[in-house]
Amino acid sequence: DPNGAPEGAYTSGLGGSVVFNDANTGLPSGTSLAQLDPAQSIELLYRATVDTSAIPNETLSNSANMAANTLPGASGNQSSSAGTTGDADGERDFTLMDTADLVMDAVTFDKVISQTSINGDTSPIVLIGEQIEYEISIVVPEGTVPALNIDDEIPAGLRLMAAPTVALNSSGCPAPVITPAAPSSGVVNLNFNFGNCSVPSGTEAQRTITVRYILQVENIASNTVGVTRNNKANYSFTGFTSPDSVVGVTIAEPNINVTTKTVAPASGYNAGDTLTYTVSLTNNGNAIAYDLNLTDTLPTDVTYVASSTTPVSGPAITEPQLLAGVLIWGRTQAPAQGIDLAAGQTLSFTYQVT
């Protein structure tokens, strides 16, 4: 019945097969496997349940064989028996075969940046010292996933900060063995060995395993502006290894390579005159320069004019600390003042001495 209601019976054969014939298959009245007339057809519908031992991506091939012959019964209702089937004096026997393939659901796998430490976003543009949280999501299909394993290759320049966290939900997978221990630097193969998973039925969310871990951009010579560090991961189980899933981050850096200082008047001054110094610096990099610290050693025989620091352009700047003849603006003065210089921005200010 196309609607699923049983209308007949069948007999199980050898090796898990199902046998339909006129002797063992009860069909509705007016339908019979004993004889199929020209232009007549019979459709047999039956159901099968996939065994829990089936694994992802496995192809289950179901072949159906049909056998029939050209005469009814053993003799064809003739006065004398026909010869052996297939012989010249016998009936003709013919067979047909067709196969329907069922492919088991695949494991789905995804890797993303879930959060960065500076702006709390998922931007792949990162700074030296910044921490990046990665997230791997793997959805296992109902059935058996033998020897499930995740390999994550951490490149040089990124450092594994702490032991990863794993949320198994109702996936039927055991807690993985995780190697190596954190923290770890250099090229590291971060491995999650789950072993055999017996996955029960459930929603996709219930069958999702979530892995999170944190890497830090190391302060090393090879980590410079524009360098991309690719972190790649794959999963495997018995007989299958997935392609790599690659998530790259690109390093951004501030670059303050030109600082200018001028004085007015440049000459012709006398004792007691007031001199005005102008200091300018530009961030030519592609990232913010945080917590600037500026120092200026005063020449002998000059005195800083209190409250004379005046911003001209760029971020706010206030009075320095004067310590042993050195003017200090920024993070090391007491009390400290925060001065951040955005990419492409110029800080310019003046101060006076007498």
GROMACS .gro file of C-alpha atoms in nm:
model
  354
    1ASP     CA    1   0.000   0.000   0.000
    2PRO     CA    2   0.157   0.336  -0.098
    3ASN     CA    3   0.015   0.482   0.222
    4GLY     CA    4   0.207   0.235   0.436
    5ALA     CA    5  -0.076   0.002   0.539
    6PRO     CA    6   0.019  -0.368   0.497
    7GLU     CA    7  -0.189  -0.554   0.238
    8GLY     CA    8   0.001  -0.877   0.200
    9ALA     CA    9   0.263  -1.107   0.345
   10TYR     CA   10   0.615  -1.211   0.247
   11THR     CA   11   0.877  -1.463   0.344
   12SER     CA   12   1.233  -1.388   0.452
   13GLY     CA   13   1.499  -1.560   0.247
   14LEU     CA   14   1.866  -1.630   0.294
   15GLY     CA   15   2.114  -1.361   0.397
   16GLY     CA   16   1.856  -1.107   0.502
   17SER     CA   17   1.676  -1.119   0.168
   18VAL     CA   18   1.302  -1.094   0.112
   19VAL     CA   19   1.134  -1.345  -0.121
   20PHE     CA   20   0.810  -1.269  -0.304
   21ASN     CA   21   0.643  -1.549  -0.500
   22ASP     CA   22   0.296  -1.686  -0.561
   23ALA     CA   23   0.333  -1.953  -0.294
   24ASN     CA   24   0.443  -1.736  -0.004
   25THR     CA   25   0.313  -1.389  -0.080
   26GLY     CA   26  -0.043  -1.308   0.002
   27LEU     CA   27  -0.174  -1.024  -0.209
   28PRO     CA   28  -0.515  -0.853  -0.237
   29SER     CA   29  -0.784  -1.031  -0.432
   30GLY     CA   30  -0.737  -1.013  -0.807
   31THR     CA   31  -0.360  -0.976  -0.780
   32SER     CA   32  -0.122  -1.267  -0.815
   33LEU     CA   33   0.243  -1.339  -0.878
   34ALA     CA   34   0.147  -1.661  -1.058
   35GLN     CA   35   0.085  -1.477  -1.384
   36LEU     CA   36   0.158  -1.130  -1.518
   37ASP     CA   37  -0.038  -1.050  -1.832
   38PRO     CA   38   0.086  -0.817  -2.108
   39ALA     CA   39   0.074  -0.450  -2.001
   40GLN     CA   40   0.001  -0.557  -1.645
   41SER     CA   41   0.228  -0.452  -1.357
   42ILE     CA   42   0.260  -0.525  -0.989
   43GLU     CA   43   0.431  -0.292  -0.742
   44LEU     CA   44   0.556  -0.440  -0.416
   45LEU     CA   45   0.632  -0.198  -0.136
   46TYR     CA   46   0.812  -0.293   0.183
   47ARG     CA   47   1.004  -0.120   0.458
   48ALA     CA   48   1.348  -0.179   0.605
   49THR     CA   49   1.521  -0.025   0.905
   50VAL     CA   50   1.884   0.082   0.877
   51ASP     CA   51   2.093  -0.102   1.134
   52THR     CA   52   2.275   0.104   1.396
   53SER     CA   53   2.604  -0.041   1.271
   54ALA     CA   54   2.579   0.168   0.951
   55ILE     CA   55   2.849   0.436   0.934
   56PRO     CA   56   2.851   0.784   0.774
   57ASN     CA   57   2.889   0.800   0.395
   58GLU     CA   58   2.833   0.424   0.366
   59THR     CA   59   2.646   0.311   0.054
   60LEU     CA   60   2.382   0.046   0.121
   61SER     CA   61   2.303  -0.132  -0.204
   62ASN     CA   62   1.973  -0.318  -0.225
   63SER     CA   63   1.943  -0.542  -0.533
   64ALA     CA   64   1.614  -0.694  -0.651
   65ASN     CA   65   1.611  -0.998  -0.881
   66MET     CA   66   1.306  -1.109  -1.080
   67ALA     CA   67   1.269  -1.456  -1.234
   68ALA     CA   68   0.984  -1.575  -1.457
   69ASN     CA   69   0.925  -1.813  -1.747
   70THR     CA   70   0.709  -1.841  -2.057
   71LEU     CA   71   0.476  -2.125  -1.950
   72PRO     CA   72   0.237  -2.158  -1.657
   73GLY     CA   73   0.300  -2.436  -1.408
   74ALA     CA   74   0.533  -2.730  -1.467
   75SER     CA   75   0.392  -2.847  -1.803
   76GLY     CA   76   0.218  -2.544  -1.947
   77ASN     CA   77  -0.116  -2.734  -1.930
   78GLN     CA   78  -0.025  -2.939  -2.233
   79SER     CA   79  -0.095  -3.310  -2.289
   80SER     CA   80   0.263  -3.401  -2.223
   81SER     CA   81   0.517  -3.239  -2.001
   82ALA     CA   82   0.750  -2.983  -2.151
   83GLY     CA   83   1.120  -3.042  -2.150
   84THR     CA   84   1.367  -2.891  -1.907
   85THR     CA   85   1.350  -2.514  -1.870
   86GLY     CA   86   1.602  -2.359  -2.104
   87ASP     CA   87   1.629  -2.659  -2.338
   88ALA     CA   88   1.502  -2.655  -2.693
   89ASP     CA   89   1.189  -2.847  -2.591
   90GLY     CA   90   1.135  -2.651  -2.271
   91GLU     CA   91   1.007  -2.317  -2.159
   92ARG     CA   92   1.219  -2.003  -2.169
   93ASP     CA   93   1.337  -1.867  -1.839
   94PHE     CA   94   1.431  -1.500  -1.802
   95THR     CA   95   1.558  -1.281  -1.520
   96LEU     CA   96   1.597  -0.913  -1.448
   97MET     CA   97   1.787  -0.726  -1.179
   98ASP     CA   98   1.798  -0.369  -1.055
   99THR     CA   99   1.967  -0.197  -0.763
  100ALA     CA  100   1.866   0.093  -0.543
  101ASP     CA  101   2.145   0.262  -0.345
  102LEU     CA  102   2.099   0.433  -0.012
  103VAL     CA  103   2.383   0.660   0.106
  104MET     CA  104   2.409   0.722   0.478
  105ASP     CA  105   2.419   1.079   0.604
  106ALA     CA  106   2.761   1.239   0.625
  107VAL     CA  107   2.924   1.401   0.924
  108THR     CA  108   2.903   1.780   0.896
  109PHE     CA  109   3.202   1.984   1.010
  110ASP     CA  110   3.257   2.356   1.051
  111LYS     CA  111   3.533   2.571   1.197
  112VAL     CA  112   3.509   2.946   1.266
  113ILE     CA  113   3.655   3.228   1.474
  114SER     CA  114   3.400   3.270   1.751
  115GLN     CA  115   3.556   3.571   1.924
  116THR     CA  116   3.868   3.789   1.942
  117SER     CA  117   3.996   3.952   2.257
  118ILE     CA  118   4.035   4.312   2.137
  119ASN     CA  119   3.694   4.398   1.993
  120GLY     CA  120   3.502   4.082   2.086
  121ASP     CA  121   3.422   4.022   1.718
  122THR     CA  122   3.504   3.756   1.457
  123SER     CA  123   3.741   3.966   1.247
  124PRO     CA  124   4.035   3.775   1.093
  125ILE     CA  125   4.252   4.088   1.130
  126VAL     CA  126   4.445   4.044   1.454
  127LEU     CA  127   4.717   4.215   1.655
  128ILE     CA  128   5.037   4.094   1.815
  129GLY     CA  129   4.943   3.953   2.155
  130GLU     CA  130   4.572   3.925   2.071
  131GLN     CA  131   4.386   3.610   2.169
  132ILE     CA  132   4.152   3.430   1.927
  133GLU     CA  133   3.883   3.182   2.027
  134TYR     CA  134   3.816   2.917   1.762
  135GLU     CA  135   3.507   2.697   1.750
  136ILE     CA  136   3.470   2.360   1.579
  137SER     CA  137   3.120   2.215   1.535
  138ILE     CA  138   3.076   1.856   1.423
  139VAL     CA  139   2.733   1.696   1.373
  140VAL     CA  140   2.735   1.316   1.385
  141PRO     CA  141   2.450   1.124   1.217
  142GLU     CA  142   2.251   0.855   1.392
  143GLY     CA  143   2.430   0.520   1.384
  144THR     CA  144   2.793   0.430   1.443
  145VAL     CA  145   3.091   0.658   1.389
  146PRO     CA  146   3.396   0.437   1.446
  147ALA     CA  147   3.723   0.592   1.570
  148LEU     CA  148   3.612   0.954   1.539
  149ASN     CA  149   3.909   1.189   1.543
  150ILE     CA  150   3.969   1.564   1.494
  151ASP     CA  151   4.312   1.694   1.392
  152ASP     CA  152   4.382   2.066   1.415
  153GLU     CA  153   4.716   2.197   1.291
  154ILE     CA  154   4.818   2.512   1.475
  155PRO     CA  155   5.081   2.703   1.274
  156ALA     CA  156   5.397   2.867   1.399
  157GLY     CA  157   5.322   3.216   1.527
  158LEU     CA  158   5.006   3.112   1.714
  159ARG     CA  159   5.024   2.974   2.067
  160LEU     CA  160   4.774   2.735   2.233
  161MET     CA  161   4.684   2.916   2.553
  162ALA     CA  162   4.468   2.677   2.756
  163ALA     CA  163   4.310   2.334   2.749
  164PRO     CA  164   4.019   2.320   2.499
  165THR     CA  165   3.661   2.275   2.612
  166VAL     CA  166   3.438   2.007   2.458
  167ALA     CA  167   3.055   1.996   2.474
  168LEU     CA  168   2.935   1.647   2.378
  169ASN     CA  169   2.559   1.711   2.418
  170SER     CA  170   2.370   1.384   2.343
  171SER     CA  171   2.601   1.274   2.062
  172GLY     CA  172   2.678   0.933   2.208
  173CYS     CA  173   3.051   1.003   2.177
  174PRO     CA  174   3.283   0.953   2.474
  175ALA     CA  175   3.494   1.239   2.608
  176PRO     CA  176   3.800   1.272   2.384
  177VAL     CA  177   4.163   1.226   2.472
  178ILE     CA  178   4.321   1.564   2.393
  179THR     CA  179   4.689   1.609   2.308
  180PRO     CA  180   4.917   1.796   2.355
  181ALA     CA  181   4.879   1.974   2.686
  182ALA     CA  182   4.845   2.351   2.689
  183PRO     CA  183   5.018   2.591   2.666
  184SER     CA  184   5.207   2.489   2.353
  185SER     CA  185   5.402   2.689   2.093
  186GLY     CA  186   5.539   2.624   1.746
  187VAL     CA  187   5.369   2.400   1.492
  188VAL     CA  188   5.131   2.193   1.707
  189ASN     CA  189   4.899   1.912   1.600
  190LEU     CA  190   4.605   1.949   1.837
  191ASN     CA  191   4.429   1.612   1.842
  192PHE     CA  192   4.090   1.505   1.977
  193ASN     CA  193   4.048   1.126   1.987
  194PHE     CA  194   3.685   1.038   2.060
  195GLY     CA  195   3.701   0.666   1.990
  196ASN     CA  196   3.382   0.489   1.882
  197CYS     CA  197   3.055   0.683   1.886
  198SER     CA  198   2.716   0.510   1.911
  199VAL     CA  199   2.489   0.795   1.811
  200PRO     CA  200   2.122   0.773   1.917
  201SER     CA  201   1.838   0.940   1.733
  202GLY     CA  202   1.787   1.303   1.818
  203THR     CA  203   1.783   1.656   1.686
  204GLU     CA  204   2.082   1.805   1.508
  205ALA     CA  205   2.155   2.015   1.816
  206GLN     CA  206   2.160   1.703   2.034
  207ARG     CA  207   2.402   1.532   1.794
  208THR     CA  208   2.639   1.830   1.774
  209ILE     CA  209   2.983   1.825   1.937
  210THR     CA  210   3.131   2.170   2.002
  211VAL     CA  211   3.503   2.227   2.061
  212ARG     CA  212   3.645   2.564   2.168
  213TYR     CA  213   4.003   2.670   2.229
  214ILE     CA  214   4.209   2.990   2.245
  215LEU     CA  215   4.522   3.079   2.048
  216GLN     CA  216   4.739   3.386   2.094
  217VAL     CA  217   4.930   3.575   1.827
  218GLU     CA  218   5.290   3.549   1.944
  219ASN     CA  219   5.530   3.841   1.965
  220ILE     CA  220   5.799   3.686   1.745
  221ALA     CA  221   6.007   3.828   1.459
  222SER     CA  222   5.821   3.637   1.187
  223ASN     CA  223   5.485   3.782   1.290
  224THR     CA  224   5.481   4.109   1.097
  225VAL     CA  225   5.217   4.322   0.930
  226GLY     CA  226   5.039   4.141   0.647
  227VAL     CA  227   5.148   3.789   0.748
  228THR     CA  228   4.866   3.532   0.737
  229ARG     CA  229   4.859   3.238   0.976
  230ASN     CA  230   4.637   2.954   0.852
  231ASN     CA  231   4.488   2.723   1.110
  232LYS     CA  232   4.351   2.407   0.945
  233ALA     CA  233   4.150   2.117   1.080
  234ASN     CA  234   3.990   1.796   0.958
  235TYR     CA  235   3.800   1.502   1.099
  236SER     CA  236   3.831   1.132   1.031
  237PHE     CA  237   3.676   0.799   1.118
  238THR     CA  238   3.747   0.446   1.003
  239GLY     CA  239   3.795   0.453   0.625
  240PHE     CA  240   3.744   0.826   0.577
  241THR     CA  241   3.938   1.153   0.622
  242SER     CA  242   3.779   1.487   0.541
  243PRO     CA  243   3.942   1.771   0.348
  244ASP     CA  244   4.099   2.045   0.558
  245SER     CA  245   3.885   2.330   0.684
  246VAL     CA  246   4.111   2.638   0.683
  247VAL     CA  247   4.063   2.954   0.888
  248GLY     CA  248   4.327   3.222   0.841
  249VAL     CA  249   4.411   3.533   1.040
  250THR     CA  250   4.615   3.825   0.908
  251ILE     CA  251   4.840   4.027   1.134
  252ALA     CA  252   4.799   4.403   1.163
  253GLU     CA  253   5.050   4.633   1.331
  254PRO     CA  254   5.092   5.000   1.406
  255ASN     CA  255   5.399   5.161   1.249
  256ILE     CA  256   5.528   5.487   1.393
  257ASN     CA  257   5.851   5.538   1.205
  258VAL     CA  258   5.872   5.917   1.175
  259THR     CA  259   5.875   6.162   1.465
  260THR     CA  260   5.949   6.531   1.408
  261LYS     CA  261   6.035   6.804   1.655
  262THR     CA  262   6.078   7.173   1.577
  263VAL     CA  263   6.140   7.482   1.788
  264ALA     CA  264   6.040   7.843   1.739
  265PRO     CA  265   6.220   8.068   1.729
  266ALA     CA  266   6.500   7.853   1.593
  267SER     CA  267   6.766   8.115   1.670
  268GLY     CA  268   6.822   8.466   1.802
  269TYR     CA  269   6.676   8.412   2.147
  270ASN     CA  270   6.803   8.543   2.479
  271ALA     CA  271   6.787   8.435   2.842
  272GLY     CA  272   6.433   8.457   2.968
  273ASP     CA  273   6.276   8.409   2.624
  274THR     CA  274   5.997   8.158   2.576
  275LEU     CA  275   6.056   7.881   2.321
  276THR     CA  276   5.777   7.673   2.168
  277TYR     CA  277   5.848   7.314   2.069
  278THR     CA  278   5.619   7.124   1.828
  279VAL     CA  279   5.624   6.743   1.834
  280SER     CA  280   5.451   6.535   1.562
  281LEU     CA  281   5.429   6.161   1.501
  282THR     CA  282   5.221   5.957   1.255
  283ASN     CA  283   5.097   5.599   1.267
  284ASN     CA  284   5.164   5.464   0.917
  285GLY     CA  285   5.056   5.110   1.005
  286ASN     CA  286   4.720   4.937   0.971
  287ALA     CA  287   4.632   4.903   1.339
  288ILE     CA  288   4.589   5.126   1.643
  289ALA     CA  289   4.899   5.204   1.846
  290TYR     CA  290   4.778   5.169   2.204
  291ASP     CA  291   4.918   5.330   2.518
  292LEU     CA  292   5.181   5.557   2.365
  293ASN     CA  293   5.465   5.669   2.587
  294LEU     CA  294   5.659   5.982   2.486
  295THR     CA  295   5.970   6.114   2.659
  296ASP     CA  296   6.160   6.434   2.590
  297THR     CA  297   6.487   6.517   2.766
  298LEU     CA  298   6.508   6.890   2.815
  299PRO     CA  299   6.831   7.073   2.734
  300THR     CA  300   7.020   7.212   3.029
  301ASP     CA  301   6.940   7.569   3.130
  302VAL     CA  302   6.574   7.552   3.018
  303THR     CA  303   6.264   7.515   3.231
  304TYR     CA  304   5.931   7.364   3.127
  305VAL     CA  305   5.642   7.610   3.139
  306ALA     CA  306   5.369   7.451   3.348
  307SER     CA  307   5.035   7.385   3.170
  308SER     CA  308   5.187   7.471   2.833
  309THR     CA  309   5.120   7.137   2.660
  310THR     CA  310   4.863   7.210   2.389
  311PRO     CA  311   4.723   6.950   2.143
  312VAL     CA  312   4.724   7.051   1.776
  313SER     CA  313   4.584   6.738   1.608
  314GLY     CA  314   4.513   6.376   1.686
  315PRO     CA  315   4.423   6.224   2.022
  316ALA     CA  316   4.398   6.425   2.341
  317ILE     CA  317   4.720   6.486   2.532
  318THR     CA  318   4.755   6.663   2.867
  319GLU     CA  319   5.031   6.773   3.100
  320PRO     CA  320   5.342   6.557   3.129
  321GLN     CA  321   5.529   6.444   3.434
  322LEU     CA  322   5.868   6.613   3.478
  323LEU     CA  323   6.116   6.371   3.625
  324ALA     CA  324   6.490   6.451   3.651
  325GLY     CA  325   6.479   6.680   3.351
  326VAL     CA  326   6.272   6.441   3.138
  327LEU     CA  327   5.916   6.517   3.023
  328ILE     CA  328   5.697   6.203   3.017
  329TRP     CA  329   5.357   6.178   2.846
  330GLY     CA  330   5.164   5.849   2.843
  331ARG     CA  331   5.151   5.519   3.017
  332THR     CA  332   5.461   5.551   3.239
  333GLN     CA  333   5.396   5.898   3.379
  334ALA     CA  334   5.239   5.934   3.719
  335PRO     CA  335   4.947   5.944   3.702
  336ALA     CA  336   4.934   5.762   3.365
  337GLN     CA  337   4.738   5.902   3.072
  338GLY     CA  338   4.611   5.683   2.789
  339ILE     CA  339   4.712   5.794   2.443
  340ASP     CA  340   4.603   5.577   2.147
  341LEU     CA  341   4.697   5.664   1.789
  342ALA     CA  342   4.474   5.522   1.516
  343ALA     CA  343   4.608   5.392   1.186
  344GLY     CA  344   4.683   5.686   0.958
  345GLN     CA  345   4.642   5.937   1.241
  346THR     CA  346   4.896   6.206   1.336
  347LEU     CA  347   4.951   6.329   1.691
  348SER     CA  348   5.084   6.684   1.705
  349PHE     CA  349   5.123   6.902   2.013
  350THR     CA  350   5.324   7.195   2.144
  351TYR     CA  351   5.484   7.282   2.474
  352GLN     CA  352   5.693   7.573   2.599
  353VAL     CA  353   6.015   7.624   2.791
  354THR     CA  354   6.199   7.930   2.913
   0.00000   0.00000   0.00000
